[in-house]
PDB file of C-alpha atoms in Angstrom:
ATOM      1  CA  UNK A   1     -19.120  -3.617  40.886  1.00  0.00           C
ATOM      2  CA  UNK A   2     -21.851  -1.543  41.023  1.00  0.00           C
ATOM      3  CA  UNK A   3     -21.444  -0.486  37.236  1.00  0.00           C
ATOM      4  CA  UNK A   4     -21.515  -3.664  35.982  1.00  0.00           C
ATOM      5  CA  UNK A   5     -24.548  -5.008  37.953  1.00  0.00           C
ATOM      6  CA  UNK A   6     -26.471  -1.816  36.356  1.00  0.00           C
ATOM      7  CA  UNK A   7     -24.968  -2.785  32.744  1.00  0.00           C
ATOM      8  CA  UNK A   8     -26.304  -6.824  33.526  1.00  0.00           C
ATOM      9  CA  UNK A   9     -29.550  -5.293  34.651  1.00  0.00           C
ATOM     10  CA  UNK A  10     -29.860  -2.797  31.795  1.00  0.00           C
ATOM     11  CA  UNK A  11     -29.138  -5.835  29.323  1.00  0.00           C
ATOM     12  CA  UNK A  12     -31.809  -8.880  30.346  1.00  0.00           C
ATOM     13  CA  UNK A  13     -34.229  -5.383  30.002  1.00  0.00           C
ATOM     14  CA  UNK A  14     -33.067  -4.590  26.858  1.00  0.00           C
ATOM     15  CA  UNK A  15     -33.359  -8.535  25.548  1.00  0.00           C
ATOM     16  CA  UNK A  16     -36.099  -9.427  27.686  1.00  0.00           C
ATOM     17  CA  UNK A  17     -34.979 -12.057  30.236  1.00  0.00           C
ATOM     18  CA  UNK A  18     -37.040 -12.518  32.700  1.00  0.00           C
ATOM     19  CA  UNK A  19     -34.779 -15.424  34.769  1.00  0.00           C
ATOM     20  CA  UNK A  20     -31.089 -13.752  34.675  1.00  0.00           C
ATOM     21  CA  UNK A  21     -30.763 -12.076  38.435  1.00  0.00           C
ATOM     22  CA  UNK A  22     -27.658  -9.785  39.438  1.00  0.00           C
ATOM     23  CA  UNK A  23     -27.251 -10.836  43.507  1.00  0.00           C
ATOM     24  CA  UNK A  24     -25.335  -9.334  45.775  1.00  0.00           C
ATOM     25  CA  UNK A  25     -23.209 -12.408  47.324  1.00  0.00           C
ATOM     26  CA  UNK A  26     -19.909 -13.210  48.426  1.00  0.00           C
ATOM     27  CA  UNK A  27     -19.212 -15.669  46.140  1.00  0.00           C
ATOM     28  CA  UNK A  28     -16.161 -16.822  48.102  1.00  0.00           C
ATOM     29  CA  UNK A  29     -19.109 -18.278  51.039  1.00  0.00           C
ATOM     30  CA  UNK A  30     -21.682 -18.691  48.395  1.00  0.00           C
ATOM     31  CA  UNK A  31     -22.204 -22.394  49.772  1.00  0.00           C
ATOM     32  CA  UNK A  32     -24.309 -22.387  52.364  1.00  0.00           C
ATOM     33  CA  UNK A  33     -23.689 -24.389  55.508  1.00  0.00           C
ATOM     34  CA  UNK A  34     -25.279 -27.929  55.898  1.00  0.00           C
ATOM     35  CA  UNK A  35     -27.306 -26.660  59.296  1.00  0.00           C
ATOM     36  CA  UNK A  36     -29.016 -24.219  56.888  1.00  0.00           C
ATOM     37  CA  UNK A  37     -29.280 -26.100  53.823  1.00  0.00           C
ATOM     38  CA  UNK A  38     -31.391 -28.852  55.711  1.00  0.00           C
ATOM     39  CA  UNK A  39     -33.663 -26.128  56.922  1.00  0.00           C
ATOM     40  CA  UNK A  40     -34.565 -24.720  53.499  1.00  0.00           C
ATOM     41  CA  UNK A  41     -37.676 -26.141  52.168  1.00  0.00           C
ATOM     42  CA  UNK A  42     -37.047 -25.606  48.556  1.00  0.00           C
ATOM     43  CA  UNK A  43     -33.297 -25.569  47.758  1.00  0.00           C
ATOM     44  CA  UNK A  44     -34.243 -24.654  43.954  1.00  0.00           C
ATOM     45  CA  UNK A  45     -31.554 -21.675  43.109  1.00  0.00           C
ATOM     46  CA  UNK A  46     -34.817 -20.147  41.606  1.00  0.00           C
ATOM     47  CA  UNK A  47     -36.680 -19.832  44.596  1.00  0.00           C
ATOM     48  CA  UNK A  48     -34.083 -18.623  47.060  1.00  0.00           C
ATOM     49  CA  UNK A  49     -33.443 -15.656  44.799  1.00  0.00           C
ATOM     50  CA  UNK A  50     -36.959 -14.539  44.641  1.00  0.00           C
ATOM     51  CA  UNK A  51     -37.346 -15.045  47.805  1.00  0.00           C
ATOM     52  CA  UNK A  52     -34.559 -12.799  48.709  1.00  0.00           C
ATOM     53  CA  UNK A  53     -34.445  -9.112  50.056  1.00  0.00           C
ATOM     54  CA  UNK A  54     -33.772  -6.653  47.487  1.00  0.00           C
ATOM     55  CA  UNK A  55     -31.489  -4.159  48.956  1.00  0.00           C
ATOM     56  CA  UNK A  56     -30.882  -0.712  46.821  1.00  0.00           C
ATOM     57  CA  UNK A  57     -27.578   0.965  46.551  1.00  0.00           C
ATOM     58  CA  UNK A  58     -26.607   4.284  45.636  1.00  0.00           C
ATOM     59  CA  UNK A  59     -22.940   5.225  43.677  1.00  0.00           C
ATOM     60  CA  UNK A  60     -20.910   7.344  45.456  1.00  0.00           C
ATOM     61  CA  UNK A  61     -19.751  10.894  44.579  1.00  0.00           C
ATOM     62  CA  UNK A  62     -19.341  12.983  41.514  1.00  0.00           C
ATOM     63  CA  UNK A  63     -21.791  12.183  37.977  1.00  0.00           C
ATOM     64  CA  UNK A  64     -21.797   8.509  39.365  1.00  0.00           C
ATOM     65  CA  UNK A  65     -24.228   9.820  41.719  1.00  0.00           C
ATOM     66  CA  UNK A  66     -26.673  11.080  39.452  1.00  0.00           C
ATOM     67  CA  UNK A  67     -27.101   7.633  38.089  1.00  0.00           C
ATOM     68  CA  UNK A  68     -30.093   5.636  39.249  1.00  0.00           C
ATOM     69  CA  UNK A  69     -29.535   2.999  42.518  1.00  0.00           C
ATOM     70  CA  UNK A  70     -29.044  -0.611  41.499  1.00  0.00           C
ATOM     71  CA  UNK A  71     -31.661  -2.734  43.311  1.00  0.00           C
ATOM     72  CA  UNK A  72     -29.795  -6.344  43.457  1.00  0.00           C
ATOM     73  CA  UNK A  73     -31.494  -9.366  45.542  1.00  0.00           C
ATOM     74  CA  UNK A  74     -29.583  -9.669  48.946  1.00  0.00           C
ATOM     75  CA  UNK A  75     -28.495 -13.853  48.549  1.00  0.00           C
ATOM     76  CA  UNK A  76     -26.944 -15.350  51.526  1.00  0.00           C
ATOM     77  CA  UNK A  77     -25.905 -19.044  49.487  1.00  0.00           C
ATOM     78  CA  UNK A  78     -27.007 -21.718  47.543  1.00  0.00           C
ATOM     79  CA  UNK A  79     -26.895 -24.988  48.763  1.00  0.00           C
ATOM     80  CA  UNK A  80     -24.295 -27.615  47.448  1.00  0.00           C
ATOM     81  CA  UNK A  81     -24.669 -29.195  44.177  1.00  0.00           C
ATOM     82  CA  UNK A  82     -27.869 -27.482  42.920  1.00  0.00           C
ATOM     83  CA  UNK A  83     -26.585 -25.429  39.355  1.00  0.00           C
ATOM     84  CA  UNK A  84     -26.029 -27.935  36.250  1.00  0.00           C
ATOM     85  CA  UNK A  85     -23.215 -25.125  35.085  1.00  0.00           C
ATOM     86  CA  UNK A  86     -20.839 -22.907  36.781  1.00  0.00           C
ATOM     87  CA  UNK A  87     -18.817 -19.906  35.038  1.00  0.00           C
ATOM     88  CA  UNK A  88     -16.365 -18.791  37.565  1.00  0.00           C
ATOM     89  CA  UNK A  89     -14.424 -15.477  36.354  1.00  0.00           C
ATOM     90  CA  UNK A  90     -12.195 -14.770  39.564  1.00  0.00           C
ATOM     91  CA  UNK A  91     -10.290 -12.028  39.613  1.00  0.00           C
ATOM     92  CA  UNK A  92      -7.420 -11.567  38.413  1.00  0.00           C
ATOM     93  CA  UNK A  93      -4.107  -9.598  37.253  1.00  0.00           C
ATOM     94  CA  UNK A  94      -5.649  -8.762  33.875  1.00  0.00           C
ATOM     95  CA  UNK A  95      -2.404  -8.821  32.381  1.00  0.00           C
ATOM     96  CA  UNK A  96      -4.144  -9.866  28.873  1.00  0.00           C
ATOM     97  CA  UNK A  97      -5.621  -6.658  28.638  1.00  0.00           C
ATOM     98  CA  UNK A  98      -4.926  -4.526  25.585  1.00  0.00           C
ATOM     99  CA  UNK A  99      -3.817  -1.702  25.279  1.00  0.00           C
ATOM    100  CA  UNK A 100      -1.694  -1.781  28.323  1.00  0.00           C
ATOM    101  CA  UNK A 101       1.954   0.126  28.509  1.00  0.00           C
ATOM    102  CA  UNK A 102       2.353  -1.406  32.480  1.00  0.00           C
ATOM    103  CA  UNK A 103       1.266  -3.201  35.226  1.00  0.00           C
ATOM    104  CA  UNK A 104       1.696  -2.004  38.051  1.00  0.00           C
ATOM    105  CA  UNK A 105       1.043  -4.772  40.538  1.00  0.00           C
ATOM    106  CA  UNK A 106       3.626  -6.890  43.047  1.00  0.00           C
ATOM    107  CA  UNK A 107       4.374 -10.678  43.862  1.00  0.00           C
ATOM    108  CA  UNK A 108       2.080 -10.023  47.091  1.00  0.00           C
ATOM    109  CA  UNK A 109      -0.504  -8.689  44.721  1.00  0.00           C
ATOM    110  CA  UNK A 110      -0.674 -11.678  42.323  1.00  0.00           C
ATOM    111  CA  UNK A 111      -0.371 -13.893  45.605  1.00  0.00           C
ATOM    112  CA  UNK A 112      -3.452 -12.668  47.040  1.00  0.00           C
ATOM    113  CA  UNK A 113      -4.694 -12.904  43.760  1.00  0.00           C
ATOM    114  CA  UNK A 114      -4.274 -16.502  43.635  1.00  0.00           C
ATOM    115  CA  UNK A 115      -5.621 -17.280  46.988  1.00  0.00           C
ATOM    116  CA  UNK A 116      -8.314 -15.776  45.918  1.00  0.00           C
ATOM    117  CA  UNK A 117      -8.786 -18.064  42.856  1.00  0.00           C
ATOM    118  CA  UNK A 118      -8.517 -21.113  44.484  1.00  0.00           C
ATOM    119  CA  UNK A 119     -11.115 -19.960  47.350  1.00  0.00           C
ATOM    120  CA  UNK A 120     -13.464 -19.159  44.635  1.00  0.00           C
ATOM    121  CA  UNK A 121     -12.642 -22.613  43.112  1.00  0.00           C
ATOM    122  CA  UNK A 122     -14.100 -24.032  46.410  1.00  0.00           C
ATOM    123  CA  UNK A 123     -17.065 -22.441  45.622  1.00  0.00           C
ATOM    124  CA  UNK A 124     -17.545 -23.373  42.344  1.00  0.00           C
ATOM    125  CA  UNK A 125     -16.695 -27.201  42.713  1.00  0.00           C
ATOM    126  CA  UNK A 126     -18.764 -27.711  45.421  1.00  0.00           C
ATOM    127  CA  UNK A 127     -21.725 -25.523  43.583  1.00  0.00           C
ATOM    128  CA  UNK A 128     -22.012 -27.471  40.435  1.00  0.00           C
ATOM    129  CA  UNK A 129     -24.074 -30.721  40.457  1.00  0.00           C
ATOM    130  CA  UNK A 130     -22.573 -34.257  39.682  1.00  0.00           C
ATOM    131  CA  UNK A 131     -22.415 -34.507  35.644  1.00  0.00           C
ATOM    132  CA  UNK A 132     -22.597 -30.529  35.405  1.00  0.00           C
ATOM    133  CA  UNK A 133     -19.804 -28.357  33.804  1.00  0.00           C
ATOM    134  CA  UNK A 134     -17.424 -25.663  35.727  1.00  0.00           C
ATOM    135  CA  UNK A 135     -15.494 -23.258  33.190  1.00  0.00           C
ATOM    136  CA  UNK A 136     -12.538 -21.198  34.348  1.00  0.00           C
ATOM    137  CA  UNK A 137     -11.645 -18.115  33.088  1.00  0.00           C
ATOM    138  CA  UNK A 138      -9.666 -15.278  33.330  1.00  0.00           C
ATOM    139  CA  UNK A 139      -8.419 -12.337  31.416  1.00  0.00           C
ATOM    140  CA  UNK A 140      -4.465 -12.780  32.018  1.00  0.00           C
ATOM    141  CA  UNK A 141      -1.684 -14.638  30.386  1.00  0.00           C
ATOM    142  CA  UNK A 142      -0.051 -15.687  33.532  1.00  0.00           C
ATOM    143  CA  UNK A 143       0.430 -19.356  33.693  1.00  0.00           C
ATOM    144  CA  UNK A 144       0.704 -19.140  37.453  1.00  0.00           C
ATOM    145  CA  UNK A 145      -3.093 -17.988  37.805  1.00  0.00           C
ATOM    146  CA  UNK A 146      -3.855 -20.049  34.826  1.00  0.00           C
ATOM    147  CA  UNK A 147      -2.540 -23.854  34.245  1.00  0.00           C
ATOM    148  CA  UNK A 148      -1.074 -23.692  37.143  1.00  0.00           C
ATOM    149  CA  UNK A 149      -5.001 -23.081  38.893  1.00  0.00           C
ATOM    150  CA  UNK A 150      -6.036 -26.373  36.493  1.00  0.00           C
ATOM    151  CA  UNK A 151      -3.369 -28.228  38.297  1.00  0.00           C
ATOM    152  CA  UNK A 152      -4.629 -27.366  41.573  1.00  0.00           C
ATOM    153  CA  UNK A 153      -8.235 -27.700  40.734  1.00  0.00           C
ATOM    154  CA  UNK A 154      -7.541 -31.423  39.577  1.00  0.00           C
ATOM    155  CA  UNK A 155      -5.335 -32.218  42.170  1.00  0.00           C
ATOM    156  CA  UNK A 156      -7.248 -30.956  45.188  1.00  0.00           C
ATOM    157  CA  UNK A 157     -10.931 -32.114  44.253  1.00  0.00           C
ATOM    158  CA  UNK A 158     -11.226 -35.752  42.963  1.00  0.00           C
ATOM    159  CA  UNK A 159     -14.096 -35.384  41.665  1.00  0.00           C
ATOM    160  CA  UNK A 160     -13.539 -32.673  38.657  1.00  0.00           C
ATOM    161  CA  UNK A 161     -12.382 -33.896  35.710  1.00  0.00           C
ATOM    162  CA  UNK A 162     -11.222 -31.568  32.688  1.00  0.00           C
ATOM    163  CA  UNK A 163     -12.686 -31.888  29.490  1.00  0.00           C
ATOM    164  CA  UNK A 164     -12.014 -30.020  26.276  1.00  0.00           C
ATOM    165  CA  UNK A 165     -13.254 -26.449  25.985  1.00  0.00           C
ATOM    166  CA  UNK A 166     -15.490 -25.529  22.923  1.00  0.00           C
ATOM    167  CA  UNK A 167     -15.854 -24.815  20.121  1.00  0.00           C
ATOM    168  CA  UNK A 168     -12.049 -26.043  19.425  1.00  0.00           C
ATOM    169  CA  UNK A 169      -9.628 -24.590  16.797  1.00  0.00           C
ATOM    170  CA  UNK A 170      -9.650 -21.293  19.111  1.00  0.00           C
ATOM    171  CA  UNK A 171      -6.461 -20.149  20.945  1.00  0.00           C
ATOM    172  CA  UNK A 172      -3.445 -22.009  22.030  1.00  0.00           C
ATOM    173  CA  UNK A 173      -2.723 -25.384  23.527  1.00  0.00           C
ATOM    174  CA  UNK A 174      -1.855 -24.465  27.615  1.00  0.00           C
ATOM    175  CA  UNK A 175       1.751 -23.673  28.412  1.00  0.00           C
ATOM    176  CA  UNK A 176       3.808 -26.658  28.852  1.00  0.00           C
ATOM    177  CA  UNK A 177       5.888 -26.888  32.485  1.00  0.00           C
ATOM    178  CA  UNK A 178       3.456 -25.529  34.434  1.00  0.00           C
ATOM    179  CA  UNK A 179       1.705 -28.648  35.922  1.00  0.00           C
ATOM    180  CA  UNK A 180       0.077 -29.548  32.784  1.00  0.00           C
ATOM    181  CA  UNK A 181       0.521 -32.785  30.906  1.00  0.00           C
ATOM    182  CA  UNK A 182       0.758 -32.641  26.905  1.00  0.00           C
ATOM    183  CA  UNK A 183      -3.075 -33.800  26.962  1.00  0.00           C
ATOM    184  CA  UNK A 184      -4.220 -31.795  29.311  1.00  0.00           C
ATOM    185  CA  UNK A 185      -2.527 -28.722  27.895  1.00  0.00           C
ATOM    186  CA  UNK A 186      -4.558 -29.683  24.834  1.00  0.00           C
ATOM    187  CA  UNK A 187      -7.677 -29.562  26.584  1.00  0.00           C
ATOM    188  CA  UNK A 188      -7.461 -25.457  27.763  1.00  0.00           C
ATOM    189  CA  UNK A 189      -7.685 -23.126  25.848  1.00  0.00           C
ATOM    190  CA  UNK A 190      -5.055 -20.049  25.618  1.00  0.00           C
ATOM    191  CA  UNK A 191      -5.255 -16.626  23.699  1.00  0.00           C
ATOM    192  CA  UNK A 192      -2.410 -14.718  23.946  1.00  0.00           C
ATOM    193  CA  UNK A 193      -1.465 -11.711  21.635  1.00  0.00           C
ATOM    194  CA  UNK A 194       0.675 -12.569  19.166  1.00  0.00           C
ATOM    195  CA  UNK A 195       1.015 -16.653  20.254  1.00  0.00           C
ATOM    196  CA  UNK A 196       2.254 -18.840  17.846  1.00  0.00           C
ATOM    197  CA  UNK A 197      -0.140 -21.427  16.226  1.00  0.00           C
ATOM    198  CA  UNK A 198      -3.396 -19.019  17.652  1.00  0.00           C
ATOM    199  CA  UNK A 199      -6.097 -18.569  15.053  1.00  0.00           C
ATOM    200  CA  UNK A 200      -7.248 -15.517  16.581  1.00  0.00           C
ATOM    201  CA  UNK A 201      -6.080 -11.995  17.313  1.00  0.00           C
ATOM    202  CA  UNK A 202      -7.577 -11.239  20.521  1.00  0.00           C
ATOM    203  CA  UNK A 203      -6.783 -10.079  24.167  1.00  0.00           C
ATOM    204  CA  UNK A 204      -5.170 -12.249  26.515  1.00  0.00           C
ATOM    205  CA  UNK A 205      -7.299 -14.754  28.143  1.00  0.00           C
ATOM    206  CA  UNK A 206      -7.568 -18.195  29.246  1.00  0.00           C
ATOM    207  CA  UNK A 207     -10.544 -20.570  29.476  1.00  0.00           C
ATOM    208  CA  UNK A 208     -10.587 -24.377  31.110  1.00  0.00           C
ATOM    209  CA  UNK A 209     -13.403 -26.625  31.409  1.00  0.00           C
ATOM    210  CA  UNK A 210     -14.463 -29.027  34.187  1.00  0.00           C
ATOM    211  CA  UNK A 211     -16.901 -32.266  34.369  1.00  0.00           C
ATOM    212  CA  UNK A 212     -17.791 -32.937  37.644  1.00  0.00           C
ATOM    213  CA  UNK A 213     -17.849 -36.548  38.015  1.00  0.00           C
ATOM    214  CA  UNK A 214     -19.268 -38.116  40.724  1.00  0.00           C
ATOM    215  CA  UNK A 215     -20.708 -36.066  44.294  1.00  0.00           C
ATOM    216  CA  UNK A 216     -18.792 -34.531  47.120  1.00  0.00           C
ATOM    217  CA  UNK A 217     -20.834 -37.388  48.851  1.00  0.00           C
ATOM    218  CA  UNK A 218     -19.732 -40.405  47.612  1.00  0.00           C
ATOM    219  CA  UNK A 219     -17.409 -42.066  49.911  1.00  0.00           C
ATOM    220  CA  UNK A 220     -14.838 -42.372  47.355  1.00  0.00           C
ATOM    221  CA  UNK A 221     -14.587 -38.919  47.120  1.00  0.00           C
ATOM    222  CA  UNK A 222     -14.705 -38.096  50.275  1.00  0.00           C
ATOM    223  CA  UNK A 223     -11.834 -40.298  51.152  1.00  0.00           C
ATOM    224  CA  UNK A 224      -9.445 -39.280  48.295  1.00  0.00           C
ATOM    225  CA  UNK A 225     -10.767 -35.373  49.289  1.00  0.00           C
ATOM    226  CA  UNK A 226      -9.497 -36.419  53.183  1.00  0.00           C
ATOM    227  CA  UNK A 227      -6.016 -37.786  51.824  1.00  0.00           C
ATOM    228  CA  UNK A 228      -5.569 -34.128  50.012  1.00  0.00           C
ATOM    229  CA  UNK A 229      -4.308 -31.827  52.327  1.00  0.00           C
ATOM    230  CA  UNK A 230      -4.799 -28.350  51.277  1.00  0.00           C
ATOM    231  CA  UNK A 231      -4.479 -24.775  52.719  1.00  0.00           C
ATOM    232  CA  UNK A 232      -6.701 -22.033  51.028  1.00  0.00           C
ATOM    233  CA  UNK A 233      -6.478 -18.421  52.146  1.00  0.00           C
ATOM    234  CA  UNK A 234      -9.442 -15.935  51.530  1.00  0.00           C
ATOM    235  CA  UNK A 235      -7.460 -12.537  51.589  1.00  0.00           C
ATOM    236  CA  UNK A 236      -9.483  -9.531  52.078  1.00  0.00           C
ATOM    237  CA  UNK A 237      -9.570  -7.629  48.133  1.00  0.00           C
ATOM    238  CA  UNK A 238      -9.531  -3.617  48.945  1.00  0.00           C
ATOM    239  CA  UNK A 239     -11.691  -1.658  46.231  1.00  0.00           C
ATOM    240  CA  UNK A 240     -11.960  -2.564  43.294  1.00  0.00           C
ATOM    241  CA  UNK A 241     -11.328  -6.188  42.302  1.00  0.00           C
ATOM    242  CA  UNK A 242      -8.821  -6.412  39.113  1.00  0.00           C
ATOM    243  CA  UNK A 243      -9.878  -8.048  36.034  1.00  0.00           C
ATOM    244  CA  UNK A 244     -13.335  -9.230  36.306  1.00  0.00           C
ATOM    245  CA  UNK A 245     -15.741  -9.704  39.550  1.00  0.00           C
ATOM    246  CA  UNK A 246     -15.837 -12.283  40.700  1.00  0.00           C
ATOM    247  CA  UNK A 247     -19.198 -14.314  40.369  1.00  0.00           C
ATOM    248  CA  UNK A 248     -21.380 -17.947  40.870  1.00  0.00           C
ATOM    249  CA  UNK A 249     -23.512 -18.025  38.148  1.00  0.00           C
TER     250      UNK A 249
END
C-alpha cells in the first residue's frame, strides 16, 4: 500500500540506507520475459531500478490527502535468477493477528488467497539465484496457506529444497497431516498463540526456508519441472490486500 511504501521510505531516511528501494511492481509478473531479458544490457537488479521512472502518487481523500505523495521507481521485472535472497510475504488471511474477535472472510476468499500464494511462489523461485535462499512467510495459522504451500513449493519446483529456518528454538515444529513429513515439519517454523512446546508468546505466524539447488536451466530440472503438471491461477485482489503486501525483495 501506499502507507507502507511511505513508512519503508521514511525508515532507510531515518537509518540512512542509501540501497533499499520501495518499487512499484506486480510482483506476481515480476520475472521478466526471456525476449526482454536478452535485450537488457546490464541485468544487475541495481541498475534496472535506478534506471527506472519514478512515478509520484497522491492518497486519496480525507487527512490521507494532506500527506505528502510517495515517489516509488516504476519497475517492470527483474530477470531470472539475479537476487542471492528472496523474502516473499504473500498475502494472506491474517488469521494470526491479535487482537482479533472475527474473521470475516469465506472459503472463496482463502481460495483466491491461495492462488495467489502459489503465483507469487512462481515468482520467487524463479527470482532467486542457484545456491540463494527463498523464505516464506505469512501472518496466519492456517495450515492450508502454510505447510500445505511448503508441500506445493517442493513438489512443483525440483529445484528448491527446504532447509531449517533460523535462529532455531523459536516457535513450533509445522502441523503434522498436512503434506509435511516429521522432518520437514521440523524444518518450519510455527508461532501460534498459545501452542504447545512454543518458546514464545507472539502473534500467529509462520516462516519456511528454501535453498535453491541447482538452475531452472539445467536439463534435469527442466525435465522433472515438464513431468509436474501444475495449474496456477492469478485472481484479481480488490483493494486492499489482507495480511501483508505482497513483495520481491
Amino acid at each position: 500500500s501506499k502507507r507502507k511504501a511511505r513508512d519503508l521510505q521514511a525508515l532507510f531516511s531515518r537509518l540512512g540506507i542509501s540501497n533499499a528501494f520501495a518499487l512499484h511492481l506486480d510482483s506476481a509478473h515480476a520475472v521478466l520475459p526471456t525476449e526482454k531479458a536478452d535485450a537488457i544490457e546490464d541485468k544487475a537488479p541495481r541498475t534496472l531500478v535506478l534506471q527506472a521512472p519514478l512515478m509520484e502518487t497522491k492518497p486519496r481523500g480525507g487527512k490521507k490527502a494532506e500527506a505528502a505523495p510517495v515517489r516509488l521507481r516504476k519497475v517492470p521485472g527483474f530477470c531470472a535468477e539475479t537476487f542471492d535472497k528472496v523474502l516473499l510475504d504473500p498475502p494472506c488471511s491474517a488469521m494470526g493477528l491479535r487482537p482479533r474477535l472475527a474473521v470475516e472472510s469465506s472459503e472463496n476468499d482463502t481460495a483466491d488467497l491461495r492462488a495467489a500464494q502459489r503465483c507469487l511462489l512462481w515468482s520467487a523461485a524463479m527470482l532467486v539465484k542457484p545456491g540463494g535462499r527463498l523464505v516464506f512467510s505469512t501472518c496466519t495459522v492456517d495450515p492450508e496457506e502454510n505447510e500445505r504451500m511448503v508441500r506445493f513449493a517442493l513438489d512443483t519446483y525440483p529445484y528448491l529444497r527446504l532447509v531449517p529456518t533460523q535462529p532455531r528454538g523459536l516457535g513450533s515444529p509445522g502441523l503434522p497431516g498436512f503434506g509435511l513429513s516429521p522432518e520437514e515439519c521440523a524444518m518450519v517454523s510455527r508461532f501460534q498463540p498459545g501452542a504447545a512446546g512454543s518458546s514464545v508468546d507472539s502473534i500467529g505466524f509462520f516462516v519456511a526456508a528454501f535453498e535453491k539447488v541447482s538452475s531452472i536451466r539445467d536439463r534435469e530440472t527442466v525435465m522433472a519441472s515438464k513431468a509436474t503438471t501444475v495449474v496456477q491461477a492469478a485472481p484479481t485482489l480488490q483493494g486492499e490486500s489482507h495480511g501483508h503486501g505482497a513483495s520481491v525483495v
